[in-house]
Amino acid sequence: LAGIGIYGLIRGPHTSSPDPEPSGQTDTVAPSPRHPATRTGPNKIRDTTRAENFARDVAVALFTWDTASGYQSSEYAQVIVDVGDPTGTETAGLAADVRTYLPSPEQWAQLRTHQTSQWLTIDDLYRPAAWADAEAQAASGQLLPGTTAFTVTGTRHREGIWGTEPVESSRPVAFTMFITCQPTFDHCRLLRLSRVDEPLT
């Protein structure tokens, strides 16, 4: 990891796009009318100095959305960008990262015809060993004080309507977020995100 810009550690063009519609990755079932996590629009990310709590809030907000909520994908994205680097240094990069996690406006319109919603079940959230190596190799002043990384592993769930039938799909996901808390900022801020399924371990 030596010599790699830390916030772009595992960043790059994301070539895969979100599923255009609920798929048959799991058996078709009749889900509940709508999952509770998706009913209220974008999930709030609380101001906190606790890095792990902040990381959980970010993960949930990043993967939870509902095309039937009346909100657009850009509004779900904005919640994430709003807790980014307040200096603006990483804002453009973070916004680009977030766009790879959410449906495009065209995909959102298509998903809405299927009343698609999505949420995340977190299995594990931890500081990856590779981050310790990166910290050890970082030059003096390269990392802001209070900067750390969390890798999230879990299951992404989707449900919607295909034709007249309710369908549900799920798949494992993993990613890493880079955040900075005190003493640099009064409360935790999100700097960058890895590509989906390319986490630090």
PDB file of C-alpha atoms in Angstrom:
ATOM      1  CA  LEU A   1       0.000   0.000   0.000  1.00  0.00           C
ATOM      2  CA  ALA A   2       3.079   2.239   0.198  1.00  0.00           C
ATOM      3  CA  GLY A   3       2.927   5.280  -2.034  1.00  0.00           C
ATOM      4  CA  ILE A   4      -0.804   4.997  -2.712  1.00  0.00           C
ATOM      5  CA  GLY A   5      -2.980   8.013  -1.959  1.00  0.00           C
ATOM      6  CA  ILE A   6      -4.830   6.747   1.062  1.00  0.00           C
ATOM      7  CA  TYR A   7      -8.320   7.928   0.181  1.00  0.00           C
ATOM      8  CA  GLY A   8      -7.998   6.524  -3.293  1.00  0.00           C
ATOM      9  CA  LEU A   9      -6.591   3.323  -1.822  1.00  0.00           C
ATOM     10  CA  ILE A  10      -8.954   0.976  -3.616  1.00  0.00           C
ATOM     11  CA  ARG A  11     -10.914   3.526  -5.636  1.00  0.00           C
ATOM     12  CA  GLY A  12     -11.528   3.305  -9.364  1.00  0.00           C
ATOM     13  CA  PRO A  13     -14.222   3.210 -12.006  1.00  0.00           C
ATOM     14  CA  HIS A  14     -17.084   0.977 -10.960  1.00  0.00           C
ATOM     15  CA  THR A  15     -18.124  -1.019 -13.982  1.00  0.00           C
ATOM     16  CA  SER A  16     -21.107  -2.925 -12.661  1.00  0.00           C
ATOM     17  CA  SER A  17     -24.486  -1.240 -12.257  1.00  0.00           C
ATOM     18  CA  PRO A  18     -27.261  -1.909  -9.773  1.00  0.00           C
ATOM     19  CA  ASP A  19     -29.728  -4.650 -10.655  1.00  0.00           C
ATOM     20  CA  PRO A  20     -32.284  -3.045 -13.004  1.00  0.00           C
ATOM     21  CA  GLU A  21     -35.069  -5.035 -11.399  1.00  0.00           C
ATOM     22  CA  PRO A  22     -35.673  -7.668  -8.734  1.00  0.00           C
ATOM     23  CA  SER A  23     -34.084 -10.878  -9.932  1.00  0.00           C
ATOM     24  CA  GLY A  24     -34.446 -14.544  -9.174  1.00  0.00           C
ATOM     25  CA  GLN A  25     -31.254 -14.802  -7.124  1.00  0.00           C
ATOM     26  CA  THR A  26     -33.282 -16.329  -4.317  1.00  0.00           C
ATOM     27  CA  ASP A  27     -36.588 -18.139  -4.248  1.00  0.00           C
ATOM     28  CA  THR A  28     -39.602 -15.985  -4.945  1.00  0.00           C
ATOM     29  CA  VAL A  29     -41.521 -15.305  -1.755  1.00  0.00           C
ATOM     30  CA  ALA A  30     -44.318 -13.047  -0.613  1.00  0.00           C
ATOM     31  CA  PRO A  31     -42.546 -10.378   1.475  1.00  0.00           C
ATOM     32  CA  SER A  32     -44.180  -8.043   3.984  1.00  0.00           C
ATOM     33  CA  PRO A  33     -45.879  -4.955   2.437  1.00  0.00           C
ATOM     34  CA  ARG A  34     -42.648  -2.956   2.778  1.00  0.00           C
ATOM     35  CA  HIS A  35     -39.620  -3.518   4.938  1.00  0.00           C
ATOM     36  CA  PRO A  36     -39.689  -1.146   7.952  1.00  0.00           C
ATOM     37  CA  ALA A  37     -36.214   0.185   7.162  1.00  0.00           C
ATOM     38  CA  THR A  38     -37.372   1.594   3.813  1.00  0.00           C
ATOM     39  CA  ARG A  39     -40.573   3.390   4.801  1.00  0.00           C
ATOM     40  CA  THR A  40     -39.407   6.818   5.918  1.00  0.00           C
ATOM     41  CA  GLY A  41     -37.115   8.005   3.140  1.00  0.00           C
ATOM     42  CA  PRO A  42     -33.353   8.541   3.506  1.00  0.00           C
ATOM     43  CA  ASN A  43     -31.885   7.319   6.778  1.00  0.00           C
ATOM     44  CA  LYS A  44     -30.367  10.009   8.963  1.00  0.00           C
ATOM     45  CA  ILE A  45     -26.690   9.821   9.898  1.00  0.00           C
ATOM     46  CA  ARG A  46     -26.282  11.058  13.449  1.00  0.00           C
ATOM     47  CA  ASP A  47     -23.541  13.429  14.587  1.00  0.00           C
ATOM     48  CA  THR A  48     -21.244  11.379  16.804  1.00  0.00           C
ATOM     49  CA  THR A  49     -17.632  11.124  17.913  1.00  0.00           C
ATOM     50  CA  ARG A  50     -17.880   7.321  18.002  1.00  0.00           C
ATOM     51  CA  ALA A  51     -16.347   6.037  14.802  1.00  0.00           C
ATOM     52  CA  GLU A  52     -18.045   2.624  14.837  1.00  0.00           C
ATOM     53  CA  ASN A  53     -21.514   4.083  15.420  1.00  0.00           C
ATOM     54  CA  PHE A  54     -20.950   6.544  12.600  1.00  0.00           C
ATOM     55  CA  ALA A  55     -19.771   3.759  10.271  1.00  0.00           C
ATOM     56  CA  ARG A  56     -22.935   1.739  10.969  1.00  0.00           C
ATOM     57  CA  ASP A  57     -25.162   4.725  10.232  1.00  0.00           C
ATOM     58  CA  VAL A  58     -23.335   5.367   6.947  1.00  0.00           C
ATOM     59  CA  ALA A  59     -23.599   1.730   5.865  1.00  0.00           C
ATOM     60  CA  VAL A  60     -27.334   1.608   6.547  1.00  0.00           C
ATOM     61  CA  ALA A  61     -28.001   4.944   4.823  1.00  0.00           C
ATOM     62  CA  LEU A  62     -25.922   3.936   1.813  1.00  0.00           C
ATOM     63  CA  PHE A  63     -27.825   0.722   1.139  1.00  0.00           C
ATOM     64  CA  THR A  64     -31.354   1.576   2.258  1.00  0.00           C
ATOM     65  CA  TRP A  65     -33.769   3.116  -0.237  1.00  0.00           C
ATOM     66  CA  ASP A  66     -37.288   2.752  -1.557  1.00  0.00           C
ATOM     67  CA  THR A  67     -38.417   3.863  -5.004  1.00  0.00           C
ATOM     68  CA  ALA A  68     -42.004   4.123  -3.691  1.00  0.00           C
ATOM     69  CA  SER A  69     -41.013   6.621  -0.986  1.00  0.00           C
ATOM     70  CA  GLY A  70     -41.426   9.712  -3.174  1.00  0.00           C
ATOM     71  CA  TYR A  71     -37.698  10.508  -2.918  1.00  0.00           C
ATOM     72  CA  GLN A  72     -35.181  10.416  -5.765  1.00  0.00           C
ATOM     73  CA  SER A  73     -31.876   8.532  -5.730  1.00  0.00           C
ATOM     74  CA  SER A  74     -30.072  11.896  -5.620  1.00  0.00           C
ATOM     75  CA  GLU A  75     -31.764  12.683  -2.309  1.00  0.00           C
ATOM     76  CA  TYR A  76     -30.553   9.410  -0.824  1.00  0.00           C
ATOM     77  CA  ALA A  77     -27.064  10.229  -2.121  1.00  0.00           C
ATOM     78  CA  GLN A  78     -27.132  13.730  -0.655  1.00  0.00           C
ATOM     79  CA  VAL A  79     -27.553  12.366   2.880  1.00  0.00           C
ATOM     80  CA  ILE A  80     -24.190  10.617   2.479  1.00  0.00           C
ATOM     81  CA  VAL A  81     -22.405  13.542   0.853  1.00  0.00           C
ATOM     82  CA  ASP A  82     -23.643  15.883   3.591  1.00  0.00           C
ATOM     83  CA  VAL A  83     -21.555  14.032   6.186  1.00  0.00           C
ATOM     84  CA  GLY A  84     -18.433  14.231   4.042  1.00  0.00           C
ATOM     85  CA  ASP A  85     -15.241  16.228   4.496  1.00  0.00           C
ATOM     86  CA  PRO A  86     -16.324  19.753   5.564  1.00  0.00           C
ATOM     87  CA  THR A  87     -13.215  21.283   3.985  1.00  0.00           C
ATOM     88  CA  GLY A  88     -14.433  20.117   0.566  1.00  0.00           C
ATOM     89  CA  THR A  89     -11.155  18.390  -0.292  1.00  0.00           C
ATOM     90  CA  GLU A  90     -12.754  14.971  -0.720  1.00  0.00           C
ATOM     91  CA  THR A  91     -16.292  16.074  -1.639  1.00  0.00           C
ATOM     92  CA  ALA A  92     -16.109  15.478  -5.387  1.00  0.00           C
ATOM     93  CA  GLY A  93     -14.478  12.089  -4.899  1.00  0.00           C
ATOM     94  CA  LEU A  94     -17.014  11.032  -2.280  1.00  0.00           C
ATOM     95  CA  ALA A  95     -19.928  12.094  -4.477  1.00  0.00           C
ATOM     96  CA  ALA A  96     -18.501   9.966  -7.299  1.00  0.00           C
ATOM     97  CA  ASP A  97     -18.097   7.035  -4.901  1.00  0.00           C
ATOM     98  CA  VAL A  98     -21.702   7.289  -3.710  1.00  0.00           C
ATOM     99  CA  ARG A  99     -23.043   7.342  -7.265  1.00  0.00           C
ATOM    100  CA  THR A 100     -21.593   3.853  -7.840  1.00  0.00           C
ATOM    101  CA  TYR A 101     -23.702   2.502  -4.942  1.00  0.00           C
ATOM    102  CA  LEU A 102     -27.049   3.985  -5.957  1.00  0.00           C
ATOM    103  CA  PRO A 103     -29.194   3.550  -9.073  1.00  0.00           C
ATOM    104  CA  SER A 104     -28.848   6.210 -11.744  1.00  0.00           C
ATOM    105  CA  PRO A 105     -31.917   8.397 -12.398  1.00  0.00           C
ATOM    106  CA  GLU A 106     -32.797   6.172 -15.366  1.00  0.00           C
ATOM    107  CA  GLN A 107     -32.442   2.994 -13.329  1.00  0.00           C
ATOM    108  CA  TRP A 108     -34.432   4.577 -10.493  1.00  0.00           C
ATOM    109  CA  ALA A 109     -37.330   5.281 -12.863  1.00  0.00           C
ATOM    110  CA  GLN A 110     -37.280   1.676 -14.049  1.00  0.00           C
ATOM    111  CA  LEU A 111     -37.020   0.288 -10.509  1.00  0.00           C
ATOM    112  CA  ARG A 112     -39.961   2.457  -9.487  1.00  0.00           C
ATOM    113  CA  THR A 113     -42.182   0.599 -11.957  1.00  0.00           C
ATOM    114  CA  HIS A 114     -41.404  -2.520  -9.899  1.00  0.00           C
ATOM    115  CA  GLN A 115     -41.858  -0.703  -6.547  1.00  0.00           C
ATOM    116  CA  THR A 116     -38.337  -1.812  -5.640  1.00  0.00           C
ATOM    117  CA  SER A 117     -36.884  -1.234  -2.192  1.00  0.00           C
ATOM    118  CA  GLN A 118     -33.522  -2.182  -0.736  1.00  0.00           C
ATOM    119  CA  TRP A 119     -31.924  -2.528   2.699  1.00  0.00           C
ATOM    120  CA  LEU A 120     -28.788  -3.947   4.312  1.00  0.00           C
ATOM    121  CA  THR A 121     -28.230  -6.540   7.003  1.00  0.00           C
ATOM    122  CA  ILE A 122     -24.792  -5.948   8.545  1.00  0.00           C
ATOM    123  CA  ASP A 123     -22.931  -9.129   9.446  1.00  0.00           C
ATOM    124  CA  ASP A 124     -19.625  -7.600  10.525  1.00  0.00           C
ATOM    125  CA  LEU A 125     -18.001  -4.195  10.833  1.00  0.00           C
ATOM    126  CA  TYR A 126     -14.292  -4.066  11.649  1.00  0.00           C
ATOM    127  CA  ARG A 127     -11.030  -2.187  11.180  1.00  0.00           C
ATOM    128  CA  PRO A 128      -9.187  -4.071   8.429  1.00  0.00           C
ATOM    129  CA  ALA A 129      -5.653  -5.299   9.047  1.00  0.00           C
ATOM    130  CA  ALA A 130      -4.564  -3.640   5.792  1.00  0.00           C
ATOM    131  CA  TRP A 131      -5.407  -0.270   7.323  1.00  0.00           C
ATOM    132  CA  ALA A 132      -2.838  -0.808  10.076  1.00  0.00           C
ATOM    133  CA  ASP A 133      -0.237  -1.440   7.374  1.00  0.00           C
ATOM    134  CA  ALA A 134      -1.304   1.735   5.568  1.00  0.00           C
ATOM    135  CA  GLU A 135      -1.008   3.780   8.778  1.00  0.00           C
ATOM    136  CA  ALA A 136       2.442   2.378   9.458  1.00  0.00           C
ATOM    137  CA  GLN A 137       3.651   3.257   5.957  1.00  0.00           C
ATOM    138  CA  ALA A 138       2.008   6.679   5.690  1.00  0.00           C
ATOM    139  CA  ALA A 139       4.346   9.659   5.602  1.00  0.00           C
ATOM    140  CA  SER A 140       4.193  12.192   8.406  1.00  0.00           C
ATOM    141  CA  GLY A 141       1.142  14.422   7.916  1.00  0.00           C
ATOM    142  CA  GLN A 142      -0.333  12.254   5.150  1.00  0.00           C
ATOM    143  CA  LEU A 143      -3.251  11.134   7.321  1.00  0.00           C
ATOM    144  CA  LEU A 144      -5.422  13.520   9.278  1.00  0.00           C
ATOM    145  CA  PRO A 145      -5.461  12.768  13.016  1.00  0.00           C
ATOM    146  CA  GLY A 146      -8.444  10.607  13.863  1.00  0.00           C
ATOM    147  CA  THR A 147      -8.619   8.944  10.429  1.00  0.00           C
ATOM    148  CA  THR A 148      -9.498   5.273  10.277  1.00  0.00           C
ATOM    149  CA  ALA A 149     -11.125   2.687   8.037  1.00  0.00           C
ATOM    150  CA  PHE A 150     -13.992   0.278   8.573  1.00  0.00           C
ATOM    151  CA  THR A 151     -14.850  -2.689   6.396  1.00  0.00           C
ATOM    152  CA  VAL A 152     -18.495  -3.751   6.307  1.00  0.00           C
ATOM    153  CA  THR A 153     -19.715  -7.178   5.294  1.00  0.00           C
ATOM    154  CA  GLY A 154     -23.382  -8.025   5.040  1.00  0.00           C
ATOM    155  CA  THR A 155     -26.321  -8.898   2.840  1.00  0.00           C
ATOM    156  CA  ARG A 156     -28.078  -6.552   0.458  1.00  0.00           C
ATOM    157  CA  HIS A 157     -31.803  -7.314   0.230  1.00  0.00           C
ATOM    158  CA  ARG A 158     -34.249  -6.164  -2.446  1.00  0.00           C
ATOM    159  CA  GLU A 159     -37.957  -6.678  -2.846  1.00  0.00           C
ATOM    160  CA  GLY A 160     -40.494  -5.480  -5.351  1.00  0.00           C
ATOM    161  CA  ILE A 161     -43.164  -6.534  -7.809  1.00  0.00           C
ATOM    162  CA  TRP A 162     -42.405  -8.440 -11.015  1.00  0.00           C
ATOM    163  CA  GLY A 163     -45.530  -8.442 -13.162  1.00  0.00           C
ATOM    164  CA  THR A 164     -48.116  -9.101 -10.480  1.00  0.00           C
ATOM    165  CA  GLU A 165     -45.945 -11.265  -8.250  1.00  0.00           C
ATOM    166  CA  PRO A 166     -43.940 -10.091  -5.221  1.00  0.00           C
ATOM    167  CA  VAL A 167     -40.268 -11.031  -5.537  1.00  0.00           C
ATOM    168  CA  GLU A 168     -37.268 -10.818  -3.241  1.00  0.00           C
ATOM    169  CA  SER A 169     -33.557 -11.159  -3.887  1.00  0.00           C
ATOM    170  CA  SER A 170     -30.423 -10.937  -1.776  1.00  0.00           C
ATOM    171  CA  ARG A 171     -26.687 -11.106  -2.218  1.00  0.00           C
ATOM    172  CA  PRO A 172     -23.588 -10.625  -0.041  1.00  0.00           C
ATOM    173  CA  VAL A 173     -21.774  -7.289  -0.199  1.00  0.00           C
ATOM    174  CA  ALA A 174     -18.560  -5.933   1.272  1.00  0.00           C
ATOM    175  CA  PHE A 175     -16.951  -2.500   1.163  1.00  0.00           C
ATOM    176  CA  THR A 176     -14.655  -0.189   3.115  1.00  0.00           C
ATOM    177  CA  MET A 177     -15.211   3.385   4.241  1.00  0.00           C
ATOM    178  CA  PHE A 178     -12.558   5.894   5.275  1.00  0.00           C
ATOM    179  CA  ILE A 179     -13.588   8.326   8.014  1.00  0.00           C
ATOM    180  CA  THR A 180     -12.040  11.036  10.156  1.00  0.00           C
ATOM    181  CA  CYS A 181     -13.238  11.887  13.659  1.00  0.00           C
ATOM    182  CA  GLN A 182     -11.711  13.862  16.533  1.00  0.00           C
ATOM    183  CA  PRO A 183      -9.383  15.629  16.946  1.00  0.00           C
ATOM    184  CA  THR A 184      -9.517  16.823  13.317  1.00  0.00           C
ATOM    185  CA  PHE A 185     -13.307  17.310  13.251  1.00  0.00           C
ATOM    186  CA  ASP A 186     -15.806  17.888  16.051  1.00  0.00           C
ATOM    187  CA  HIS A 187     -17.698  14.768  14.963  1.00  0.00           C
ATOM    188  CA  CYS A 188     -17.006  11.975  12.497  1.00  0.00           C
ATOM    189  CA  ARG A 189     -16.938  12.649   8.765  1.00  0.00           C
ATOM    190  CA  LEU A 190     -16.889  10.332   5.772  1.00  0.00           C
ATOM    191  CA  LEU A 191     -13.959  10.819   3.411  1.00  0.00           C
ATOM    192  CA  ARG A 192     -14.205   8.121   0.749  1.00  0.00           C
ATOM    193  CA  LEU A 193     -15.690   4.699  -0.061  1.00  0.00           C
ATOM    194  CA  SER A 194     -14.121   1.698  -1.714  1.00  0.00           C
ATOM    195  CA  ARG A 195     -15.807   0.084  -4.668  1.00  0.00           C
ATOM    196  CA  VAL A 196     -18.500  -2.410  -3.747  1.00  0.00           C
ATOM    197  CA  ASP A 197     -17.051  -5.880  -3.183  1.00  0.00           C
ATOM    198  CA  GLU A 198     -13.468  -4.587  -3.192  1.00  0.00           C
ATOM    199  CA  PRO A 199     -12.919  -3.975   0.533  1.00  0.00           C
ATOM    200  CA  LEU A 200      -9.752  -3.771   2.557  1.00  0.00           C
ATOM    201  CA  THR A 201      -9.312  -6.913   4.601  1.00  0.00           C
TER     202      THR A 201
END
